């Protein structure tokens, strides 16, 4: 387990900034005097409290399975891929949101993109190809994706047209159970 | 005598230069001291020439050394065609290992940089989208206008055609009346005016 390098930190924050409007809250000091830090172990990036990260140094790299919240994975080419496990953090400061109706929640959780017919409402002034968090109508975050059309264009779209390309959904906890945390 | 010797030496020059470089140098240095001491003797003059010649192999040596100095860049070898890839070679004088970002300040600076960059990107994206939307709206309005004009034109032509037809109809009505009059006349019995048989007559010879 180690801290991120300059470049790694930049790529991670760059990806998070696609979905979140306020990044400063991520590293803001807590009331207890503690703060959150990013740690890398087995090419996975974890978002964890500093005190816990310090405790975790007593565990060897191979023995350490996970700590804090897994944000995603650093690929071999140096890019960063967000996992569904990062959803609670992203959803806390989401930049753009899409709410899907109840009839659209299941198709989304099974891994399909969001079509216009399933959209209950969406945040205004959303440009195309920008990150957005997908919620159910009861404001429960279901996953995240990338907008296929801007809000203005999406209004003119036919009901079967794709509004949001899925990036991750909560169904992955079951579908990718074997590879989500290790491997 | 001297020219013959020189010719012989010229032929032997490459071999001699490669084999006995050091000896020739020594002789030349000795020769210089000797020439200085016995400058008046004629017999020693060719000897000086002979001793001077080994300078040629010495010059060749210098050239060879220069050839060895050539670097890959001077030869124009492309960087990618090297044994070690470009990315693998580490710059000299730089510290080994990774530089970690763990302190609060550096994290905050990177975060601010990234956020500002992203905000700028999104802002420009939004601006572009708005501009595009305006252009599209203008085009749509223009198209609607054209469509409306075309429809109006079509309506006009339709209307004019209808009017024409009406006029024709009115004209047809008058003709009908005339026809009816004729019918009446025919019914009463004055057929002379109506039926005229065509007759063929031959011209008199």
Tab-separated table of C-alpha atoms in Angstrom, chain B:
chain	number	residue	atom	x	y	z
B	1	UNK	CA	67.013	8.064	-54.580
B	2	UNK	CA	64.667	9.975	-52.487
B	3	UNK	CA	61.630	9.800	-54.821
B	4	UNK	CA	61.971	5.999	-55.149
B	5	UNK	CA	61.955	5.684	-51.424
B	6	UNK	CA	58.916	7.833	-51.105
B	7	UNK	CA	57.037	5.731	-53.678
B	8	UNK	CA	57.907	2.561	-51.788
B	9	UNK	CA	56.772	4.112	-48.573
B	10	UNK	CA	53.532	5.320	-50.105
B	11	UNK	CA	52.646	1.762	-51.088
B	12	UNK	CA	53.544	0.556	-47.664
B	13	UNK	CA	51.858	3.423	-45.901
B	14	UNK	CA	48.528	1.872	-44.831
B	15	UNK	CA	50.187	-1.241	-43.394
B	16	UNK	CA	52.935	0.649	-41.667
B	17	UNK	CA	50.482	3.144	-40.217
B	18	UNK	CA	48.290	0.486	-38.724
B	19	UNK	CA	51.097	-1.693	-37.339
B	20	UNK	CA	53.849	0.542	-36.057
B	21	UNK	CA	52.287	3.762	-34.902
B	22	UNK	CA	54.156	4.185	-31.659
B	23	UNK	CA	57.605	3.493	-33.105
B	24	UNK	CA	57.148	5.998	-35.851
B	25	UNK	CA	56.144	8.673	-33.380
B	26	UNK	CA	59.230	8.073	-31.326
B	27	UNK	CA	61.434	8.286	-34.399
B	28	UNK	CA	59.836	11.557	-35.421
B	29	UNK	CA	60.487	13.092	-32.027
B	30	UNK	CA	64.049	11.867	-32.105
B	31	UNK	CA	64.420	13.137	-35.624
B	32	UNK	CA	63.354	16.596	-34.616
B	33	UNK	CA	66.015	16.761	-31.930
B	34	UNK	CA	68.596	15.373	-34.330
B	35	UNK	CA	67.736	17.779	-37.087
B	36	UNK	CA	68.076	20.645	-34.700
B	37	UNK	CA	71.515	19.451	-33.621
B	38	UNK	CA	72.784	18.506	-37.106
B	39	UNK	CA	71.026	20.888	-39.360
B	40	UNK	CA	73.922	21.314	-41.794
B	41	UNK	CA	74.338	17.661	-42.921
B	42	UNK	CA	72.861	16.815	-46.330
B	43	UNK	CA	72.839	13.065	-45.750
B	44	UNK	CA	70.356	13.411	-42.967
B	45	UNK	CA	67.830	15.360	-45.034
B	46	UNK	CA	66.118	12.288	-46.580
B	47	UNK	CA	66.094	10.730	-43.142
B	48	UNK	CA	64.101	13.710	-41.936
B	49	UNK	CA	61.687	13.179	-44.821
B	50	UNK	CA	61.305	9.527	-43.909
B	51	UNK	CA	60.762	10.436	-40.323
B	52	UNK	CA	58.260	13.077	-41.353
B	53	UNK	CA	56.168	10.634	-43.345
B	54	UNK	CA	54.924	8.626	-40.397
B	55	UNK	CA	52.891	11.725	-39.572
B	56	UNK	CA	50.448	10.584	-42.255
B	57	UNK	CA	49.410	7.446	-40.339
B	58	UNK	CA	49.241	9.663	-37.294
B	59	UNK	CA	46.695	11.869	-39.107
B	60	UNK	CA	44.674	8.783	-40.018
B	61	UNK	CA	44.573	7.907	-36.358
B	62	UNK	CA	43.110	11.248	-35.496
B	63	UNK	CA	40.432	10.731	-38.125
B	64	UNK	CA	39.592	7.345	-36.678
B	65	UNK	CA	39.278	8.830	-33.234
B	66	UNK	CA	36.893	11.412	-34.614
B	67	UNK	CA	34.811	8.633	-36.138
B	68	UNK	CA	34.575	6.956	-32.765
B	69	UNK	CA	33.308	10.182	-31.224
B	70	UNK	CA	30.154	10.184	-33.396
B	71	UNK	CA	27.031	9.790	-31.311
B	72	UNK	CA	23.717	8.338	-32.398
B	73	UNK	CA	22.201	11.780	-32.699
B	74	UNK	CA	24.997	12.925	-35.031
B	75	UNK	CA	24.428	9.901	-37.232
B	76	UNK	CA	20.751	10.712	-37.392
B	77	UNK	CA	19.506	7.412	-36.042
B	78	UNK	CA	15.844	7.723	-35.090
B	79	UNK	CA	15.247	7.541	-31.370
B	80	UNK	CA	12.716	4.770	-31.531
B	81	UNK	CA	15.147	2.484	-33.332
B	82	UNK	CA	17.282	2.026	-30.252
B	83	UNK	CA	17.884	-0.929	-28.025
B	84	UNK	CA	16.344	0.823	-25.022
B	85	UNK	CA	12.933	2.401	-25.682
B	86	UNK	CA	12.580	6.149	-25.245
B	87	UNK	CA	10.318	5.925	-22.237
B	88	UNK	CA	12.552	3.532	-20.336
B	89	UNK	CA	15.669	5.711	-20.286
B	90	UNK	CA	15.651	7.808	-17.185
B	91	UNK	CA	17.013	11.339	-17.284
B	92	UNK	CA	20.369	11.794	-15.593
B	93	UNK	CA	20.657	13.770	-12.440
B	94	UNK	CA	17.102	13.018	-11.455
B	95	UNK	CA	16.297	11.242	-8.243
B	96	UNK	CA	15.307	7.604	-8.456
B	97	UNK	CA	11.887	6.440	-7.361
B	98	UNK	CA	8.417	7.952	-7.213
B	99	UNK	CA	7.390	11.222	-5.638
B	100	UNK	CA	4.308	10.643	-3.536
B	101	UNK	CA	1.629	13.180	-2.862
B	102	UNK	CA	0.417	12.781	0.663
B	103	UNK	CA	0.586	16.156	2.335
B	104	UNK	CA	-2.499	18.278	2.425
B	105	UNK	CA	-1.117	21.295	0.582
B	106	UNK	CA	0.139	19.497	-2.503
B	107	UNK	CA	-3.100	17.503	-2.679
B	108	UNK	CA	-5.092	20.716	-2.459
B	109	UNK	CA	-3.050	22.379	-5.221
B	110	UNK	CA	-3.463	19.408	-7.572
B	111	UNK	CA	-7.160	19.311	-6.734
B	112	UNK	CA	-7.594	23.012	-7.447
B	113	UNK	CA	-5.715	22.682	-10.733
B	114	UNK	CA	-7.779	19.726	-11.874
B	115	UNK	CA	-11.042	21.319	-10.839
B	116	UNK	CA	-10.273	24.595	-12.597
B	117	UNK	CA	-9.316	22.727	-15.754
B	118	UNK	CA	-12.485	20.653	-15.655
B	119	UNK	CA	-14.685	23.671	-14.986
B	120	UNK	CA	-13.164	25.409	-17.975
B	121	UNK	CA	-13.780	22.394	-20.175
B	122	UNK	CA	-17.382	22.042	-19.070
B	123	UNK	CA	-17.989	25.759	-19.444
B	124	UNK	CA	-16.639	25.772	-22.983
B	125	UNK	CA	-18.716	22.684	-23.747
B	126	UNK	CA	-21.832	24.402	-22.459
B	127	UNK	CA	-21.075	27.565	-24.410
B	128	UNK	CA	-20.556	25.571	-27.572
B	129	UNK	CA	-23.775	23.647	-26.960
B	130	UNK	CA	-25.679	26.886	-26.455
B	131	UNK	CA	-24.263	28.402	-29.611
B	132	UNK	CA	-25.142	25.295	-31.559
B	133	UNK	CA	-28.606	25.377	-30.087
B	134	UNK	CA	-29.043	29.007	-31.143
B	135	UNK	CA	-27.894	28.213	-34.656
B	136	UNK	CA	-30.254	25.264	-34.832
B	137	UNK	CA	-33.123	27.385	-33.566
B	138	UNK	CA	-32.405	30.066	-36.163
B	139	UNK	CA	-32.277	27.449	-38.898
B	140	UNK	CA	-35.532	25.926	-37.708
B	141	UNK	CA	-37.266	29.291	-37.715
B	142	UNK	CA	-35.944	30.026	-41.186
B	143	UNK	CA	-37.130	26.648	-42.445
B	144	UNK	CA	-40.554	27.246	-40.921
B	145	UNK	CA	-40.732	30.630	-42.580
B	146	UNK	CA	-39.857	29.133	-45.937
B	147	UNK	CA	-42.409	26.413	-45.448
B	148	UNK	CA	-45.073	28.957	-44.595
B	149	UNK	CA	-44.179	31.007	-47.663
B	150	UNK	CA	-44.371	27.960	-49.860
B	151	UNK	CA	-47.731	27.031	-48.403
B	152	UNK	CA	-49.050	30.529	-48.931
B	153	UNK	CA	-47.891	30.427	-52.530
B	154	UNK	CA	-49.562	27.091	-53.017
B	155	UNK	CA	-52.781	28.420	-51.521
B	156	UNK	CA	-52.644	31.422	-53.835
B	157	UNK	CA	-52.227	29.270	-56.893
B	158	UNK	CA	-55.025	27.027	-55.697
B	159	UNK	CA	-57.273	30.014	-55.195
B	160	UNK	CA	-56.465	31.435	-58.590
B	161	UNK	CA	-57.200	28.080	-60.205
B	162	UNK	CA	-60.531	27.895	-58.413
B	163	UNK	CA	-61.431	31.371	-59.594
B	164	UNK	CA	-60.534	30.446	-63.133
B	165	UNK	CA	-62.672	27.351	-62.923
B	166	UNK	CA	-65.573	29.378	-61.615
B	167	UNK	CA	-65.290	31.768	-64.539
B	168	UNK	CA	-65.213	28.874	-66.941
B	169	UNK	CA	-68.230	27.384	-65.266
B	170	UNK	CA	-70.077	30.648	-65.677
B	171	UNK	CA	-69.065	30.720	-69.338
B	172	UNK	CA	-70.237	27.141	-69.787
B	173	UNK	CA	-73.641	28.089	-68.367
B	174	UNK	CA	-74.197	30.676	-71.146
B	175	UNK	CA	-73.293	28.162	-73.792
B	176	UNK	CA	-75.700	25.710	-72.277
B	177	UNK	CA	-78.489	28.235	-72.528
B	178	UNK	CA	-77.713	28.788	-76.166
B	179	UNK	CA	-77.745	25.071	-76.750
B	180	UNK	CA	-81.101	24.804	-75.091
B	181	UNK	CA	-82.472	27.543	-77.357
B	182	UNK	CA	-81.235	25.674	-80.347
B	183	UNK	CA	-82.849	22.522	-79.086
B	184	UNK	CA	-86.101	24.354	-78.736
B	185	UNK	CA	-85.811	25.598	-82.234
B	186	UNK	CA	-85.071	22.162	-83.546
B	187	UNK	CA	-88.019	20.781	-81.652
B	188	UNK	CA	-90.345	23.288	-83.374
B	189	UNK	CA	-89.200	22.213	-86.781
B	190	UNK	CA	-86.884	24.745	-88.347
B	191	UNK	CA	-84.090	22.419	-89.298
B	192	UNK	CA	-82.873	24.185	-92.385
B	193	UNK	CA	-80.276	26.230	-90.746
B	194	UNK	CA	-78.886	23.366	-88.776
B	195	UNK	CA	-78.485	20.500	-91.193
B	196	UNK	CA	-76.551	21.192	-94.317
B	197	UNK	CA	-75.314	18.252	-96.289
B	198	UNK	CA	-71.929	18.481	-97.778
B	199	UNK	CA	-71.853	18.028	-101.477
B	200	UNK	CA	-69.030	17.065	-103.704
B	201	UNK	CA	-68.992	18.587	-107.137
B	202	UNK	CA	-66.528	18.097	-109.902
B	203	UNK	CA	-65.076	21.019	-111.636
B	204	UNK	CA	-66.319	21.440	-115.213
B	205	UNK	CA	-63.789	20.530	-117.863
